[in-house]
Amino acid sequence: MEVLTADRVRAVLDYNPETGIFMWANRPLSDFANTQAYGAFVSRCLGREAGSPTMNGYRRITVDRVKYLAHRLAWLHFYGTWPSQQIDHVNGDGCDNRIANLRDVSNAENHRNLRLMKTNRSGVAGVRFDARYDNWAATIWEDAKIIHLGSFKSKDDAVAARKAAERKLGYHPNHGRAA
């Protein structure tokens, strides 16, 4: 399989870095690899928004019969190279593909900008009530290990410990935001 290039993406898609929206480019039919197969598609889709939403909140676009995540195509279209790692949506909205909202980061860095888990009952990432001891516990992930930050009589103290650890370990300010 041939690797998709920035030139190819730019030939078939127009990308607006301010809005993050891809539109099927108004290009001559000769720009398409297989003119006969793409003829009906081209006349039907030119000038329309490209792709469709996925079940997990991202947008997917098919180019030359291969499906790509729109945020990765945005990076390729804008910078001319594939991202070297993962693309993080800074604001947590997987459909917001504005270039200012995208950053190329490691898996660990991407996990430092996660939304609050649906199963969280305290409202704060890494803070939970421990009914056995009638106190609040604070934890944080570092180097694939859970670090216990302490047990506290008040929720506010547990939250303060967690937030201090997030700052110290370089967590993104958006980490733990409500979904």
PDB file of N, CA and C in Angstrom, residues 35-80:
ATOM      1  N   THR A  35     -10.110   7.708 -12.734  1.00  0.00           N
ATOM      2  CA  THR A  35     -11.135   8.633 -13.198  1.00  0.00           C
ATOM      3  C   THR A  35     -12.487   7.955 -13.368  1.00  0.00           C
ATOM      4  N   GLN A  36     -12.504   6.764 -13.919  1.00  0.00           N
ATOM      5  CA  GLN A  36     -13.770   6.072 -14.164  1.00  0.00           C
ATOM      6  C   GLN A  36     -14.485   5.750 -12.846  1.00  0.00           C
ATOM      7  N   ALA A  37     -13.751   5.246 -11.875  1.00  0.00           N
ATOM      8  CA  ALA A  37     -14.364   4.869 -10.593  1.00  0.00           C
ATOM      9  C   ALA A  37     -14.797   6.085  -9.790  1.00  0.00           C
ATOM     10  N   TYR A  38     -14.080   7.192  -9.930  1.00  0.00           N
ATOM     11  CA  TYR A  38     -14.370   8.367  -9.114  1.00  0.00           C
ATOM     12  C   TYR A  38     -15.321   9.365  -9.777  1.00  0.00           C
ATOM     13  N   GLY A  39     -15.652   9.147 -11.046  1.00  0.00           N
ATOM     14  CA  GLY A  39     -16.478  10.114 -11.773  1.00  0.00           C
ATOM     15  C   GLY A  39     -17.759  10.499 -11.063  1.00  0.00           C
ATOM     16  N   ALA A  40     -18.570   9.527 -10.682  1.00  0.00           N
ATOM     17  CA  ALA A  40     -19.841   9.798 -10.003  1.00  0.00           C
ATOM     18  C   ALA A  40     -19.597  10.394  -8.624  1.00  0.00           C
ATOM     19  N   PHE A  41     -18.589   9.883  -7.937  1.00  0.00           N
ATOM     20  CA  PHE A  41     -18.264  10.385  -6.606  1.00  0.00           C
ATOM     21  C   PHE A  41     -17.881  11.856  -6.669  1.00  0.00           C
ATOM     22  N   VAL A  42     -17.018  12.192  -7.619  1.00  0.00           N
ATOM     23  CA  VAL A  42     -16.529  13.564  -7.727  1.00  0.00           C
ATOM     24  C   VAL A  42     -17.672  14.526  -7.993  1.00  0.00           C
ATOM     25  N   SER A  43     -18.538  14.220  -8.915  1.00  0.00           N
ATOM     26  CA  SER A  43     -19.636  15.134  -9.235  1.00  0.00           C
ATOM     27  C   SER A  43     -20.608  15.272  -8.073  1.00  0.00           C
ATOM     28  N   ARG A  44     -20.753  14.236  -7.251  1.00  0.00           N
ATOM     29  CA  ARG A  44     -21.693  14.262  -6.130  1.00  0.00           C
ATOM     30  C   ARG A  44     -21.112  14.970  -4.907  1.00  0.00           C
ATOM     31  N   CYS A  45     -19.802  14.918  -4.688  1.00  0.00           N
ATOM     32  CA  CYS A  45     -19.212  15.364  -3.426  1.00  0.00           C
ATOM     33  C   CYS A  45     -18.426  16.660  -3.464  1.00  0.00           C
ATOM     34  N   LEU A  46     -18.071  17.145  -4.629  1.00  0.00           N
ATOM     35  CA  LEU A  46     -17.264  18.353  -4.695  1.00  0.00           C
ATOM     36  C   LEU A  46     -17.913  19.493  -3.916  1.00  0.00           C
ATOM     37  N   GLY A  47     -17.103  20.159  -3.107  1.00  0.00           N
ATOM     38  CA  GLY A  47     -17.587  21.301  -2.345  1.00  0.00           C
ATOM     39  C   GLY A  47     -18.340  20.939  -1.083  1.00  0.00           C
ATOM     40  N   ARG A  48     -18.496  19.663  -0.799  1.00  0.00           N
ATOM     41  CA  ARG A  48     -19.181  19.232   0.428  1.00  0.00           C
ATOM     42  C   ARG A  48     -18.156  18.878   1.505  1.00  0.00           C
ATOM     43  N   GLU A  49     -18.625  18.909   2.756  1.00  0.00           N
ATOM     44  CA  GLU A  49     -17.743  18.532   3.849  1.00  0.00           C
ATOM     45  C   GLU A  49     -17.369  17.059   3.713  1.00  0.00           C
ATOM     46  N   ALA A  50     -16.087  16.784   3.938  1.00  0.00           N
ATOM     47  CA  ALA A  50     -15.571  15.425   3.789  1.00  0.00           C
ATOM     48  C   ALA A  50     -15.695  14.644   5.090  1.00  0.00           C
ATOM     49  N   GLY A  51     -15.901  13.356   4.960  1.00  0.00           N
ATOM     50  CA  GLY A  51     -15.861  12.459   6.090  1.00  0.00           C
ATOM     51  C   GLY A  51     -17.161  12.325   6.847  1.00  0.00           C
ATOM     52  N   SER A  52     -17.085  11.545   7.905  1.00  0.00           N
ATOM     53  CA  SER A  52     -18.243  11.301   8.759  1.00  0.00           C
ATOM     54  C   SER A  52     -17.756  11.043  10.177  1.00  0.00           C
ATOM     55  N   PRO A  53     -18.634  11.286  11.159  1.00  0.00           N
ATOM     56  CA  PRO A  53     -18.221  11.067  12.553  1.00  0.00           C
ATOM     57  C   PRO A  53     -18.123   9.581  12.882  1.00  0.00           C
ATOM     58  N   THR A  54     -17.242   9.260  13.798  1.00  0.00           N
ATOM     59  CA  THR A  54     -17.097   7.886  14.276  1.00  0.00           C
ATOM     60  C   THR A  54     -17.842   7.739  15.595  1.00  0.00           C
ATOM     61  N   MET A  55     -17.960   6.509  16.056  1.00  0.00           N
ATOM     62  CA  MET A  55     -18.645   6.236  17.322  1.00  0.00           C
ATOM     63  C   MET A  55     -17.907   6.841  18.519  1.00  0.00           C
ATOM     64  N   ASN A  56     -16.591   7.012  18.420  1.00  0.00           N
ATOM     65  CA  ASN A  56     -15.827   7.519  19.559  1.00  0.00           C
ATOM     66  C   ASN A  56     -15.526   9.016  19.496  1.00  0.00           C
ATOM     67  N   GLY A  57     -16.274   9.737  18.680  1.00  0.00           N
ATOM     68  CA  GLY A  57     -16.196  11.193  18.710  1.00  0.00           C
ATOM     69  C   GLY A  57     -15.170  11.843  17.809  1.00  0.00           C
ATOM     70  N   TYR A  58     -14.603  11.103  16.882  1.00  0.00           N
ATOM     71  CA  TYR A  58     -13.669  11.685  15.925  1.00  0.00           C
ATOM     72  C   TYR A  58     -14.329  11.751  14.553  1.00  0.00           C
ATOM     73  N   ARG A  59     -13.621  12.305  13.575  1.00  0.00           N
ATOM     74  CA  ARG A  59     -14.123  12.343  12.205  1.00  0.00           C
ATOM     75  C   ARG A  59     -13.167  11.514  11.361  1.00  0.00           C
ATOM     76  N   ARG A  60     -13.733  10.726  10.451  1.00  0.00           N
ATOM     77  CA  ARG A  60     -12.938   9.854   9.583  1.00  0.00           C
ATOM     78  C   ARG A  60     -13.216  10.223   8.135  1.00  0.00           C
ATOM     79  N   ILE A  61     -12.144  10.247   7.338  1.00  0.00           N
ATOM     80  CA  ILE A  61     -12.241  10.597   5.921  1.00  0.00           C
ATOM     81  C   ILE A  61     -11.570   9.491   5.108  1.00  0.00           C
ATOM     82  N   THR A  62     -12.234   9.052   4.057  1.00  0.00           N
ATOM     83  CA  THR A  62     -11.670   8.028   3.190  1.00  0.00           C
ATOM     84  C   THR A  62     -11.020   8.699   1.980  1.00  0.00           C
ATOM     85  N   VAL A  63      -9.746   8.421   1.790  1.00  0.00           N
ATOM     86  CA  VAL A  63      -8.994   8.927   0.641  1.00  0.00           C
ATOM     87  C   VAL A  63      -8.386   7.729  -0.067  1.00  0.00           C
ATOM     88  N   ASP A  64      -8.658   7.606  -1.348  1.00  0.00           N
ATOM     89  CA  ASP A  64      -8.161   6.484  -2.155  1.00  0.00           C
ATOM     90  C   ASP A  64      -8.473   5.141  -1.483  1.00  0.00           C
ATOM     91  N   ARG A  65      -9.716   5.041  -1.011  1.00  0.00           N
ATOM     92  CA  ARG A  65     -10.270   3.820  -0.416  1.00  0.00           C
ATOM     93  C   ARG A  65      -9.632   3.404   0.914  1.00  0.00           C
ATOM     94  N   VAL A  66      -8.911   4.314   1.539  1.00  0.00           N
ATOM     95  CA  VAL A  66      -8.320   4.059   2.859  1.00  0.00           C
ATOM     96  C   VAL A  66      -8.895   5.093   3.823  1.00  0.00           C
ATOM     97  N   LYS A  67      -9.304   4.620   5.012  1.00  0.00           N
ATOM     98  CA  LYS A  67      -9.903   5.501   6.018  1.00  0.00           C
ATOM     99  C   LYS A  67      -8.814   6.101   6.899  1.00  0.00           C
ATOM    100  N   TYR A  68      -8.925   7.424   7.122  1.00  0.00           N
ATOM    101  CA  TYR A  68      -7.976   8.151   7.958  1.00  0.00           C
ATOM    102  C   TYR A  68      -8.744   9.002   8.965  1.00  0.00           C
ATOM    103  N   LEU A  69      -8.163   9.196  10.126  1.00  0.00           N
ATOM    104  CA  LEU A  69      -8.754  10.118  11.087  1.00  0.00           C
ATOM    105  C   LEU A  69      -8.450  11.542  10.633  1.00  0.00           C
ATOM    106  N   ALA A  70      -9.466  12.383  10.679  1.00  0.00           N
ATOM    107  CA  ALA A  70      -9.344  13.743  10.150  1.00  0.00           C
ATOM    108  C   ALA A  70      -8.249  14.541  10.846  1.00  0.00           C
ATOM    109  N   HIS A  71      -8.060  14.343  12.147  1.00  0.00           N
ATOM    110  CA  HIS A  71      -7.038  15.128  12.843  1.00  0.00           C
ATOM    111  C   HIS A  71      -5.631  14.782  12.346  1.00  0.00           C
ATOM    112  N   ARG A  72      -5.415  13.538  11.943  1.00  0.00           N
ATOM    113  CA  ARG A  72      -4.109  13.170  11.395  1.00  0.00           C
ATOM    114  C   ARG A  72      -3.936  13.747   9.973  1.00  0.00           C
ATOM    115  N   LEU A  73      -5.033  13.763   9.203  1.00  0.00           N
ATOM    116  CA  LEU A  73      -4.984  14.387   7.874  1.00  0.00           C
ATOM    117  C   LEU A  73      -4.765  15.900   7.986  1.00  0.00           C
ATOM    118  N   ALA A  74      -5.356  16.517   9.005  1.00  0.00           N
ATOM    119  CA  ALA A  74      -5.171  17.958   9.205  1.00  0.00           C
ATOM    120  C   ALA A  74      -3.690  18.257   9.433  1.00  0.00           C
ATOM    121  N   TRP A  75      -3.055  17.440  10.246  1.00  0.00           N
ATOM    122  CA  TRP A  75      -1.628  17.632  10.515  1.00  0.00           C
ATOM    123  C   TRP A  75      -0.819  17.470   9.223  1.00  0.00           C
ATOM    124  N   LEU A  76      -1.112  16.418   8.470  1.00  0.00           N
ATOM    125  CA  LEU A  76      -0.410  16.172   7.208  1.00  0.00           C
ATOM    126  C   LEU A  76      -0.645  17.309   6.219  1.00  0.00           C
ATOM    127  N   HIS A  77      -1.890  17.739   6.076  1.00  0.00           N
ATOM    128  CA  HIS A  77      -2.235  18.808   5.135  1.00  0.00           C
ATOM    129  C   HIS A  77      -1.535  20.110   5.506  1.00  0.00           C
ATOM    130  N   PHE A  78      -1.526  20.452   6.795  1.00  0.00           N
ATOM    131  CA  PHE A  78      -0.988  21.745   7.244  1.00  0.00           C
ATOM    132  C   PHE A  78       0.542  21.759   7.286  1.00  0.00           C
ATOM    133  N   TYR A  79       1.134  20.708   7.877  1.00  0.00           N
ATOM    134  CA  TYR A  79       2.590  20.693   8.075  1.00  0.00           C
ATOM    135  C   TYR A  79       3.359  19.959   6.984  1.00  0.00           C
ATOM    136  N   GLY A  80       2.675  19.152   6.176  1.00  0.00           N
ATOM    137  CA  GLY A  80       3.332  18.452   5.086  1.00  0.00           C
ATOM    138  C   GLY A  80       3.966  17.129   5.466  1.00  0.00           C
TER     139      GLY A  80
END
